Short mmCIF file of N, CA and C in Angstrom, two decimals:
data_model
loop_
_atom_site.label_atom_id
_atom_site.label_comp_id
_atom_site.label_asym_id
_atom_site.label_seq_id
_atom_site.Cartn_x
_atom_site.Cartn_y
_atom_site.Cartn_z
N MET T 1 0.75 -0.98 0.43
CA MET T 1 -0.33 -0.09 0.17
C MET T 1 0.50 0.80 -0.06
N THR T 2 0.31 1.91 -0.34
CA THR T 2 0.82 3.59 -0.85
C THR T 2 0.60 4.62 -0.53
N THR T 3 1.36 5.81 0.05
CA THR T 3 0.29 6.71 0.33
C THR T 3 0.80 7.76 -0.49
N PRO T 4 0.12 8.90 -0.86
CA PRO T 4 0.37 9.85 -1.78
C PRO T 4 0.83 11.28 -0.99
N ASP T 5 1.90 12.37 -1.35
CA ASP T 5 1.89 13.32 -0.76
C ASP T 5 3.11 13.30 0.92
N ALA T 6 3.45 12.06 0.38
CA ALA T 6 4.21 11.66 1.57
C ALA T 6 6.54 12.00 1.41
N ALA T 7 6.79 12.99 0.51
CA ALA T 7 7.92 13.58 0.02
C ALA T 7 8.37 13.82 1.38
N HIS T 8 10.18 13.62 1.86
CA HIS T 8 10.84 14.19 2.49
C HIS T 8 10.38 15.71 2.91
N PRO T 9 9.87 16.27 3.95
CA PRO T 9 9.94 17.94 4.26
C PRO T 9 10.70 18.54 2.94
N LEU T 10 11.91 17.99 3.30
CA LEU T 10 13.23 19.18 2.65
C LEU T 10 13.02 19.36 1.57
N PHE T 11 12.38 17.61 0.69
CA PHE T 11 12.57 17.70 -1.06
C PHE T 11 11.06 17.92 -1.05
N ALA T 12 9.86 18.06 -0.28
CA ALA T 12 8.73 18.58 -0.90
C ALA T 12 9.24 20.45 -0.80
N GLU T 13 9.76 21.01 0.11
CA GLU T 13 9.93 22.34 0.52
C GLU T 13 10.65 22.71 -1.34
N ALA T 14 11.66 21.72 -1.54
CA ALA T 14 12.59 22.06 -3.11
C ALA T 14 11.57 21.99 -3.89
N LEU T 15 11.00 21.19 -4.03
CA LEU T 15 9.84 20.91 -5.03
C LEU T 15 9.18 22.03 -5.53
N ARG T 16 8.59 23.19 -4.32
CA ARG T 16 7.74 23.57 -4.41
C ARG T 16 8.69 25.02 -5.01
N ARG T 17 10.21 25.07 -4.00
CA ARG T 17 10.81 26.20 -5.02
C ARG T 17 11.08 26.03 -6.35
N MET T 18 10.79 24.80 -6.89
CA MET T 18 11.71 24.52 -8.05
C MET T 18 10.47 24.98 -9.38
N GLY T 19 8.81 25.09 -8.12
CA GLY T 19 7.76 24.84 -8.97
C GLY T 19 7.18 23.59 -9.58
N LEU T 20 7.98 22.32 -8.34
CA LEU T 20 7.00 21.42 -9.29
C LEU T 20 5.89 21.03 -7.97
N ASP T 21 5.43 21.47 -8.23
CA ASP T 21 4.08 21.17 -6.53
C ASP T 21 3.92 19.96 -6.51
N ALA T 22 3.45 19.66 -8.52
CA ALA T 22 2.62 18.78 -9.15
C ALA T 22 3.47 17.42 -8.67
N LEU T 23 4.70 17.32 -8.66
CA LEU T 23 4.98 16.61 -8.71
C LEU T 23 4.95 15.54 -7.09
N ASN T 24 5.10 16.81 -6.39
CA ASN T 24 5.07 16.10 -5.08
C ASN T 24 3.89 15.62 -4.89
N ALA T 25 2.75 15.01 -5.33
CA ALA T 25 1.30 14.69 -5.35
C ALA T 25 1.47 13.16 -5.84
N GLN T 26 2.48 13.32 -6.39
CA GLN T 26 3.15 12.00 -6.97
C GLN T 26 3.98 10.32 -6.63
N VAL T 27 4.91 11.62 -4.99
CA VAL T 27 5.33 10.72 -4.25
C VAL T 27 4.43 9.46 -3.30
N ARG T 28 5.45 8.59 -3.53
CA ARG T 28 4.68 6.96 -2.88
C ARG T 28 5.29 6.92 -2.07
N ARG T 29 5.15 7.11 -0.49
CA ARG T 29 5.92 6.03 0.63
C ARG T 29 5.25 4.93 1.05
N PHE T 30 6.47 4.07 1.31
CA PHE T 30 6.10 2.06 1.16
C PHE T 30 6.08 2.36 2.38
N PRO T 31 5.74 0.86 3.67
CA PRO T 31 5.73 0.09 4.46
C PRO T 31 6.89 -0.27 4.78
N ASP T 32 7.55 -0.90 3.72
CA ASP T 32 8.87 -1.28 3.31
C ASP T 32 10.10 -0.23 3.41
N ALA T 33 11.21 -0.40 3.28
CA ALA T 33 12.30 0.66 2.62
C ALA T 33 12.22 0.20 1.39
N THR T 34 12.49 0.91 0.95
CA THR T 34 13.01 0.90 -0.98
C THR T 34 14.65 2.26 -0.71
N ARG T 35 15.10 1.61 0.35
CA ARG T 35 16.58 1.72 0.37
C ARG T 35 17.25 1.33 -0.68
N THR T 36 17.83 0.11 -1.14
CA THR T 36 18.09 -0.58 -2.38
C THR T 36 17.25 -0.76 -3.78
N ALA T 37 18.33 -0.41 -4.89
CA ALA T 37 17.36 -0.15 -5.74
C ALA T 37 16.16 -1.42 -6.44
N ALA T 38 16.75 -2.63 -5.59
CA ALA T 38 16.17 -3.83 -5.57
C ALA T 38 15.14 -4.02 -4.86
N GLU T 39 15.05 -3.28 -3.63
CA GLU T 39 13.87 -2.69 -2.59
C GLU T 39 12.75 -2.07 -3.21
N ALA T 40 13.14 -0.90 -3.82
CA ALA T 40 12.36 -0.59 -4.82
C ALA T 40 11.73 -0.48 -6.06
N ALA T 41 12.74 -1.81 -6.65
CA ALA T 41 11.95 -2.31 -7.83
C ALA T 41 10.81 -3.31 -7.03
N ALA T 42 10.89 -4.07 -6.27
CA ALA T 42 10.30 -4.45 -5.94
C ALA T 42 8.32 -4.19 -5.74
N ALA T 43 9.00 -3.15 -4.75
CA ALA T 43 7.98 -2.23 -4.23
C ALA T 43 6.73 -1.77 -5.40
N ILE T 44 7.76 -1.92 -5.84
CA ILE T 44 6.54 -0.82 -6.96
C ILE T 44 5.87 -1.83 -8.12
N GLY T 45 6.91 -2.02 -8.50
CA GLY T 45 6.41 -3.50 -9.44
C GLY T 45 7.21 -3.06 -10.75
N CYS T 46 8.22 -3.22 -10.69
CA CYS T 46 9.18 -2.21 -12.40
C CYS T 46 10.14 -2.75 -12.45
N GLU T 47 10.89 -2.38 -12.79
CA GLU T 47 12.29 -3.64 -13.33
C GLU T 47 13.22 -2.70 -12.79
N LEU T 48 14.30 -3.51 -12.21
CA LEU T 48 15.88 -2.73 -11.55
C LEU T 48 16.19 -1.61 -12.17
N SER T 49 15.97 -1.84 -13.97
CA SER T 49 16.76 -0.63 -13.83
C SER T 49 15.80 0.74 -14.57
N GLN T 50 14.30 0.30 -14.16
CA GLN T 50 13.83 1.69 -14.10
C GLN T 50 13.79 2.50 -12.56
N ILE T 51 14.63 2.08 -11.44
CA ILE T 51 15.19 2.43 -10.11
C ILE T 51 16.31 3.70 -10.71
N CYS T 52 16.45 5.18 -10.63
CA CYS T 52 17.25 6.14 -10.30
C CYS T 52 17.96 5.66 -9.62
N LYS T 53 19.09 5.53 -9.43
CA LYS T 53 19.75 5.56 -8.25
C LYS T 53 21.03 6.96 -7.91
N SER T 54 21.20 7.35 -6.90
CA SER T 54 21.30 8.51 -6.65
C SER T 54 22.71 8.93 -5.57
N LEU T 55 23.70 8.13 -6.29
CA LEU T 55 24.98 8.34 -5.89
C LEU T 55 25.56 9.20 -5.82
N ILE T 56 26.33 9.59 -4.54
CA ILE T 56 27.10 10.73 -4.14
C ILE T 56 29.01 10.27 -4.13
N PHE T 57 30.08 10.87 -5.15
CA PHE T 57 31.11 10.50 -5.03
C PHE T 57 31.85 12.11 -4.73
N ALA T 58 33.63 11.47 -4.38
CA ALA T 58 33.98 12.37 -3.81
C ALA T 58 35.09 12.63 -4.91
N ALA T 59 34.81 13.46 -5.79
CA ALA T 59 35.86 13.71 -6.86
C ALA T 59 36.92 14.95 -6.67
N ASP T 60 38.49 14.26 -6.21
CA ASP T 60 39.24 15.39 -5.59
C ASP T 60 38.82 16.10 -4.75
N GLY T 61 37.82 15.44 -3.93
CA GLY T 61 37.76 15.56 -2.38
C GLY T 61 36.00 16.57 -2.38
N VAL T 62 35.71 16.58 -3.62
CA VAL T 62 34.00 17.48 -4.03
C VAL T 62 33.23 17.09 -4.28
N PRO T 63 32.19 17.44 -3.59
CA PRO T 63 30.88 15.68 -3.69
C PRO T 63 30.59 16.21 -5.71
N VAL T 64 30.37 14.87 -5.66
CA VAL T 64 29.32 15.23 -7.25
C VAL T 64 28.54 13.42 -7.19
N LEU T 65 27.15 14.40 -8.13
CA LEU T 65 26.24 13.68 -7.70
C LEU T 65 26.27 13.02 -9.01
N VAL T 66 26.26 11.03 -9.18
CA VAL T 66 25.79 10.78 -10.62
C VAL T 66 24.78 9.70 -10.32
N LEU T 67 23.45 10.00 -11.11
CA LEU T 67 22.43 9.64 -11.09
C LEU T 67 22.96 8.20 -11.95
N MET T 68 22.16 7.22 -11.95
CA MET T 68 22.38 5.44 -12.28
C MET T 68 21.67 5.02 -12.17
N ASP T 69 20.53 3.70 -13.57
CA ASP T 69 20.04 3.29 -13.25
C ASP T 69 20.50 2.16 -12.18
N GLY T 70 19.05 0.90 -11.50
CA GLY T 70 19.20 0.30 -10.49
C GLY T 70 19.85 -1.13 -11.18
N ALA T 71 20.00 -1.42 -12.40
CA ALA T 71 20.49 -2.55 -12.85
C ALA T 71 22.08 -2.53 -12.88
N SER T 72 22.75 -1.20 -12.67
CA SER T 72 24.45 -0.65 -13.08
C SER T 72 24.99 -0.78 -11.84
N ARG T 73 26.30 -0.40 -12.49
CA ARG T 73 27.04 0.23 -11.37
C ARG T 73 28.24 0.96 -11.77
N VAL T 74 28.47 2.09 -11.37
CA VAL T 74 28.75 2.93 -11.82
C VAL T 74 30.53 2.72 -12.18
N ASP T 75 31.39 3.71 -12.74
CA ASP T 75 32.89 2.78 -13.57
C ASP T 75 33.25 4.24 -12.67
N VAL T 76 33.97 4.11 -11.82
CA VAL T 76 35.07 5.42 -11.08
C VAL T 76 35.64 5.65 -11.97
N GLY T 77 36.06 5.14 -12.64
CA GLY T 77 37.34 5.10 -13.87
C GLY T 77 37.12 6.71 -14.68
N LEU T 78 35.65 5.98 -15.89
CA LEU T 78 35.14 6.96 -16.17
C LEU T 78 34.73 8.29 -15.47
N VAL T 79 34.09 7.81 -14.30
CA VAL T 79 33.57 9.40 -13.69
C VAL T 79 34.89 10.23 -13.62
N ARG T 80 36.38 9.69 -13.43
CA ARG T 80 36.97 10.16 -13.17
C ARG T 80 37.46 10.69 -14.45
N GLU T 81 37.14 9.98 -15.54
CA GLU T 81 37.78 10.90 -17.09
C GLU T 81 37.03 11.68 -17.16
N GLU T 82 35.61 11.62 -16.87
CA GLU T 82 34.60 12.84 -17.92
C GLU T 82 34.37 14.33 -16.30
N LEU T 83 35.20 13.74 -15.60
CA LEU T 83 34.96 15.01 -14.81
C LEU T 83 36.51 15.48 -14.50
N GLY T 84 37.41 15.20 -14.90
CA GLY T 84 39.10 15.33 -15.24
C GLY T 84 39.61 14.93 -13.86
N ALA T 85 39.67 14.75 -12.99
CA ALA T 85 39.74 14.49 -11.98
C ALA T 85 40.56 13.90 -11.41
N ASP T 86 42.07 13.32 -11.04
CA ASP T 86 42.95 13.20 -10.25
C ASP T 86 42.11 11.41 -9.26
N ALA T 87 41.02 11.55 -8.47
CA ALA T 87 40.14 10.44 -7.86
C ALA T 87 38.89 10.89 -7.51
N VAL T 88 38.38 9.66 -7.50
CA VAL T 88 37.10 9.94 -7.30
C VAL T 88 36.85 8.56 -6.25
N THR T 89 36.40 8.99 -5.15
CA THR T 89 35.22 7.46 -4.50
C THR T 89 34.73 7.74 -3.85
N ARG T 90 34.02 6.54 -3.49
CA ARG T 90 32.45 6.52 -2.63
C ARG T 90 32.60 7.91 -1.81
N ALA T 91 31.50 8.67 -1.27
CA ALA T 91 31.23 9.55 0.06
C ALA T 91 30.69 8.36 1.46
N ASP T 92 31.80 8.72 2.05
CA ASP T 92 30.62 8.41 3.46
C ASP T 92 29.98 9.02 3.10
N ALA T 93 29.06 8.51 5.08
CA ALA T 93 27.32 8.91 4.60
C ALA T 93 27.57 10.40 5.16
N ALA T 94 28.72 10.98 6.37
CA ALA T 94 28.75 11.87 6.39
C ALA T 94 28.49 12.89 5.42
N LEU T 95 29.23 12.49 4.65
CA LEU T 95 29.75 13.62 2.88
C LEU T 95 28.75 13.69 2.48
N VAL T 96 28.07 12.14 2.55
CA VAL T 96 26.42 12.28 1.66
C VAL T 96 25.71 13.30 2.51
N ARG T 97 25.42 13.67 3.62
CA ARG T 97 24.71 14.01 4.48
C ARG T 97 24.06 15.53 4.28
N GLU T 98 25.92 16.21 4.34
CA GLU T 98 26.53 17.01 4.05
C GLU T 98 25.92 18.37 3.52
N ALA T 99 26.24 17.18 2.45
CA ALA T 99 26.32 18.08 0.57
C ALA T 99 24.94 17.53 0.39
N THR T 100 24.08 16.66 0.89
CA THR T 100 22.58 16.43 -0.21
C THR T 100 21.33 16.71 1.01
N GLY T 101 21.69 16.54 2.41
CA GLY T 101 20.89 17.34 3.24
C GLY T 101 20.23 15.75 3.90
N TYR T 102 19.82 14.68 3.08
CA TYR T 102 19.19 13.38 3.21
C TYR T 102 20.26 12.11 3.32
N ALA T 103 19.88 11.09 3.78
CA ALA T 103 20.33 10.00 4.58
C ALA T 103 21.10 8.99 3.75
N ILE T 104 21.76 8.33 2.94
CA ILE T 104 22.59 7.19 2.57
C ILE T 104 20.87 6.10 1.87
N GLY T 105 20.80 5.86 0.84
CA GLY T 105 19.39 5.05 0.95
C GLY T 105 17.67 6.04 0.29
N GLY T 106 17.71 7.22 0.97
CA GLY T 106 17.15 8.68 0.46
C GLY T 106 16.98 9.87 -0.42
N VAL T 107 18.69 9.63 -1.01
CA VAL T 107 18.89 10.67 -1.83
C VAL T 107 18.04 11.07 -2.91
N PRO T 108 17.26 11.87 -3.25
CA PRO T 108 16.55 12.50 -4.61
C PRO T 108 18.16 12.80 -5.52
N PRO T 109 17.63 12.55 -6.64
CA PRO T 109 18.31 13.46 -7.70
C PRO T 109 18.42 15.17 -7.74
N PHE T 110 18.02 15.25 -7.36
CA PHE T 110 17.92 16.89 -7.11
C PHE T 110 17.22 17.55 -5.67
N GLY T 111 17.10 18.79 -5.65
CA GLY T 111 16.34 19.13 -4.25
C GLY T 111 17.23 19.49 -2.89
N HIS T 112 18.79 19.23 -3.32
CA HIS T 112 19.97 18.91 -2.56
C HIS T 112 20.13 20.78 -1.42
N ARG T 113 20.52 20.47 0.00
CA ARG T 113 20.65 21.15 0.34
C ARG T 113 22.07 22.39 -0.29
N THR T 114 23.20 21.07 -0.82
CA THR T 114 23.88 22.31 -1.72
C THR T 114 24.22 21.88 -2.86
N ALA T 115 24.44 23.13 -4.11
CA ALA T 115 24.50 22.53 -5.64
C ALA T 115 25.52 21.91 -5.59
N THR T 116 25.86 20.50 -6.23
CA THR T 116 26.81 19.97 -6.29
C THR T 116 26.82 19.46 -8.10
N ARG T 117 27.62 18.88 -8.87
CA ARG T 117 28.02 18.75 -10.01
C ARG T 117 27.05 17.30 -10.12
N VAL T 118 26.56 17.36 -11.08
CA VAL T 118 25.59 16.17 -11.06
C VAL T 118 25.79 15.27 -12.98
N LEU T 119 26.31 14.19 -12.76
CA LEU T 119 26.10 13.45 -13.80
C LEU T 119 25.07 12.23 -13.89
N ALA T 120 25.27 12.26 -15.34
CA ALA T 120 23.47 11.30 -15.47
C ALA T 120 24.42 9.92 -16.32
N ASP T 121 23.89 9.04 -16.21
CA ASP T 121 24.34 8.03 -17.26
C ASP T 121 23.13 7.65 -18.38
N ARG T 122 24.19 7.80 -19.92
CA ARG T 122 22.62 8.02 -20.95
C ARG T 122 21.84 6.79 -20.68
N GLY T 123 22.16 5.44 -19.71
CA GLY T 123 21.24 4.48 -19.59
C GLY T 123 19.43 4.61 -19.28
N LEU T 124 19.84 5.65 -18.90
CA LEU T 124 18.53 6.05 -17.79
C LEU T 124 17.47 6.35 -18.89
N LEU T 125 18.05 6.95 -20.34
CA LEU T 125 16.81 7.21 -21.11
C LEU T 125 16.19 5.94 -22.21
N ALA T 126 16.68 4.91 -21.53
CA ALA T 126 15.99 3.64 -22.42
C ALA T 126 14.93 3.50 -21.34
N HIS T 127 14.06 4.43 -21.20
CA HIS T 127 13.33 4.14 -20.47
C HIS T 127 12.10 5.38 -20.33
N ASP T 128 10.82 5.62 -20.94
CA ASP T 128 9.86 6.17 -21.07
C ASP T 128 9.90 7.14 -19.10
N VAL T 129 9.79 6.12 -18.51
CA VAL T 129 10.08 6.47 -16.82
C VAL T 129 10.87 5.81 -16.02
N VAL T 130 11.31 6.58 -14.87
CA VAL T 130 12.08 5.81 -14.16
C VAL T 130 11.57 7.08 -12.48
N TRP T 131 12.16 6.05 -11.32
CA TRP T 131 11.87 5.51 -9.95
C TRP T 131 13.11 6.35 -9.27
N ALA T 132 12.86 7.64 -8.28
CA ALA T 132 13.96 8.03 -7.89
C ALA T 132 13.52 8.42 -6.32
N ALA T 133 14.88 8.48 -5.24
CA ALA T 133 14.10 8.04 -4.07
C ALA T 133 12.88 9.56 -3.67
N ALA T 134 12.82 10.07 -2.59
CA ALA T 134 12.31 11.44 -2.06
C ALA T 134 12.59 11.92 -0.97
N GLY T 135 13.61 11.29 0.05
CA GLY T 135 14.28 12.21 0.32
C GLY T 135 13.98 11.12 1.64
N ASP T 136 13.94 10.20 1.48
CA ASP T 136 13.65 9.17 2.49
C ASP T 136 13.63 7.85 1.91
N PRO T 137 14.11 7.08 2.66
CA PRO T 137 14.38 4.98 2.80
C PRO T 137 13.22 4.38 2.47
N HIS T 138 11.94 5.61 2.79
CA HIS T 138 10.50 4.77 2.19
C HIS T 138 9.65 5.39 1.14
N THR T 139 10.34 6.45 0.07
CA THR T 139 9.42 7.32 -1.07
C THR T 139 10.04 7.63 -2.12
N VAL T 140 9.57 6.95 -2.92
CA VAL T 140 9.75 7.15 -4.64
C VAL T 140 8.84 7.92 -5.30
N PHE T 141 9.26 8.47 -6.29
CA PHE T 141 8.71 9.49 -7.47
C PHE T 141 8.90 8.68 -8.99
N PRO T 142 8.11 8.67 -9.57
CA PRO T 142 8.24 8.55 -10.38
C PRO T 142 8.11 10.28 -11.28
N LEU T 143 9.17 10.01 -12.99
CA LEU T 143 9.67 11.13 -13.64
C LEU T 143 10.25 10.21 -15.00
N ALA T 144 9.86 11.47 -16.29
CA ALA T 144 10.28 10.88 -17.28
C ALA T 144 12.25 11.18 -17.48
N PRO T 145 13.09 10.28 -17.97
CA PRO T 145 14.01 10.15 -17.36
C PRO T 145 14.67 11.55 -17.91
N ARG T 146 14.36 12.09 -19.17
CA ARG T 146 14.97 13.41 -19.80
C ARG T 146 14.36 14.45 -18.54
N ASP T 147 13.29 15.23 -17.78
CA ASP T 147 12.63 15.96 -16.98
C ASP T 147 13.63 15.67 -16.02
N LEU T 148 14.09 14.56 -15.57
CA LEU T 148 14.87 14.27 -14.18
C LEU T 148 15.87 14.79 -14.49
N VAL T 149 17.00 14.42 -15.54
CA VAL T 149 18.31 15.32 -16.03
C VAL T 149 17.72 16.51 -16.17
N ALA T 150 16.58 17.01 -16.42
CA ALA T 150 17.25 18.35 -16.22
C ALA T 150 16.59 19.46 -15.62
N HIS T 151 15.79 18.57 -14.14
CA HIS T 151 15.73 19.19 -12.82
C HIS T 151 16.67 18.84 -12.16
N ALA T 152 17.97 18.09 -12.78
CA ALA T 152 18.92 17.64 -12.02
C ALA T 152 20.34 18.74 -12.00
N GLY T 153 19.59 19.02 -13.14
CA GLY T 153 21.23 19.88 -13.82
C GLY T 153 22.37 19.08 -14.19
N ALA T 154 21.80 18.07 -14.25
CA ALA T 154 23.26 17.46 -15.18
C ALA T 154 23.50 16.66 -16.40
N THR T 155 24.68 16.39 -16.36
CA THR T 155 25.28 16.87 -17.81
C THR T 155 25.23 14.78 -17.84
N LEU T 156 24.67 14.93 -19.82
CA LEU T 156 24.56 13.03 -19.88
C LEU T 156 26.71 12.45 -19.96
N ALA T 157 26.47 10.87 -19.40
CA ALA T 157 27.47 10.68 -19.59
C ALA T 157 27.87 9.37 -19.80
N ASP T 158 28.50 8.76 -20.21
CA ASP T 158 28.96 7.05 -20.41
C ASP T 158 29.19 6.81 -19.22
N VAL T 159 28.93 6.52 -18.03
CA VAL T 159 29.53 5.98 -16.04
C VAL T 159 28.93 5.18 -16.28
N ARG T 160 28.69 4.07 -16.41
CA ARG T 160 28.49 2.53 -16.60
C ARG T 160 29.40 1.89 -16.64
N GLU T 161 29.86 1.25 -15.37
CA GLU T 161 29.93 -0.36 -15.77
C GLU T 161 30.10 -1.34 -16.91
N ARG T 162 30.65 -1.50 -17.69
CA ARG T 162 30.29 -2.63 -18.42
C ARG T 162 31.00 -3.60 -18.17
N THR T 163 29.63 -4.88 -18.63
CA THR T 163 29.87 -6.16 -18.53
C THR T 163 31.23 -7.06 -19.39
N ALA T 164 31.58 -8.03 -19.10
CA ALA T 164 32.62 -8.42 -20.24
C ALA T 164 31.18 -9.90 -21.18
#
């Protein structure tokens, strides 16, 4: 069972500031966690690749957000090349919360506490709709990938780990 208008208050306020109030009505809260892509896909009843993961990395110590489909992994080497950085590492929980205002498992693709550089993997565009976190580990919302990329201010890139 889902309930509408359940976005995290910080995310709901960000939607209002962005003129996206209508999107708030599409947020769905689930009783079980949707912290991982697999949990979210199971709760929603969609393909794993229709989940948009919002992952924070540190590129030479500076936070960067990477938007990736739920069935894929980020290739940090490709992120490093895309950004022209010397080193790219996964951000720890403290940096994620500091940069975004949200805890790992609930980070939305936009509406963060601070502006960060955003890369969106082109693989997200393979779907008509993707689902992303709405500020906490129990909430998600649907959006067309191109709209998600635009609202996030993301640069499209090929940063998905390739399988052999």
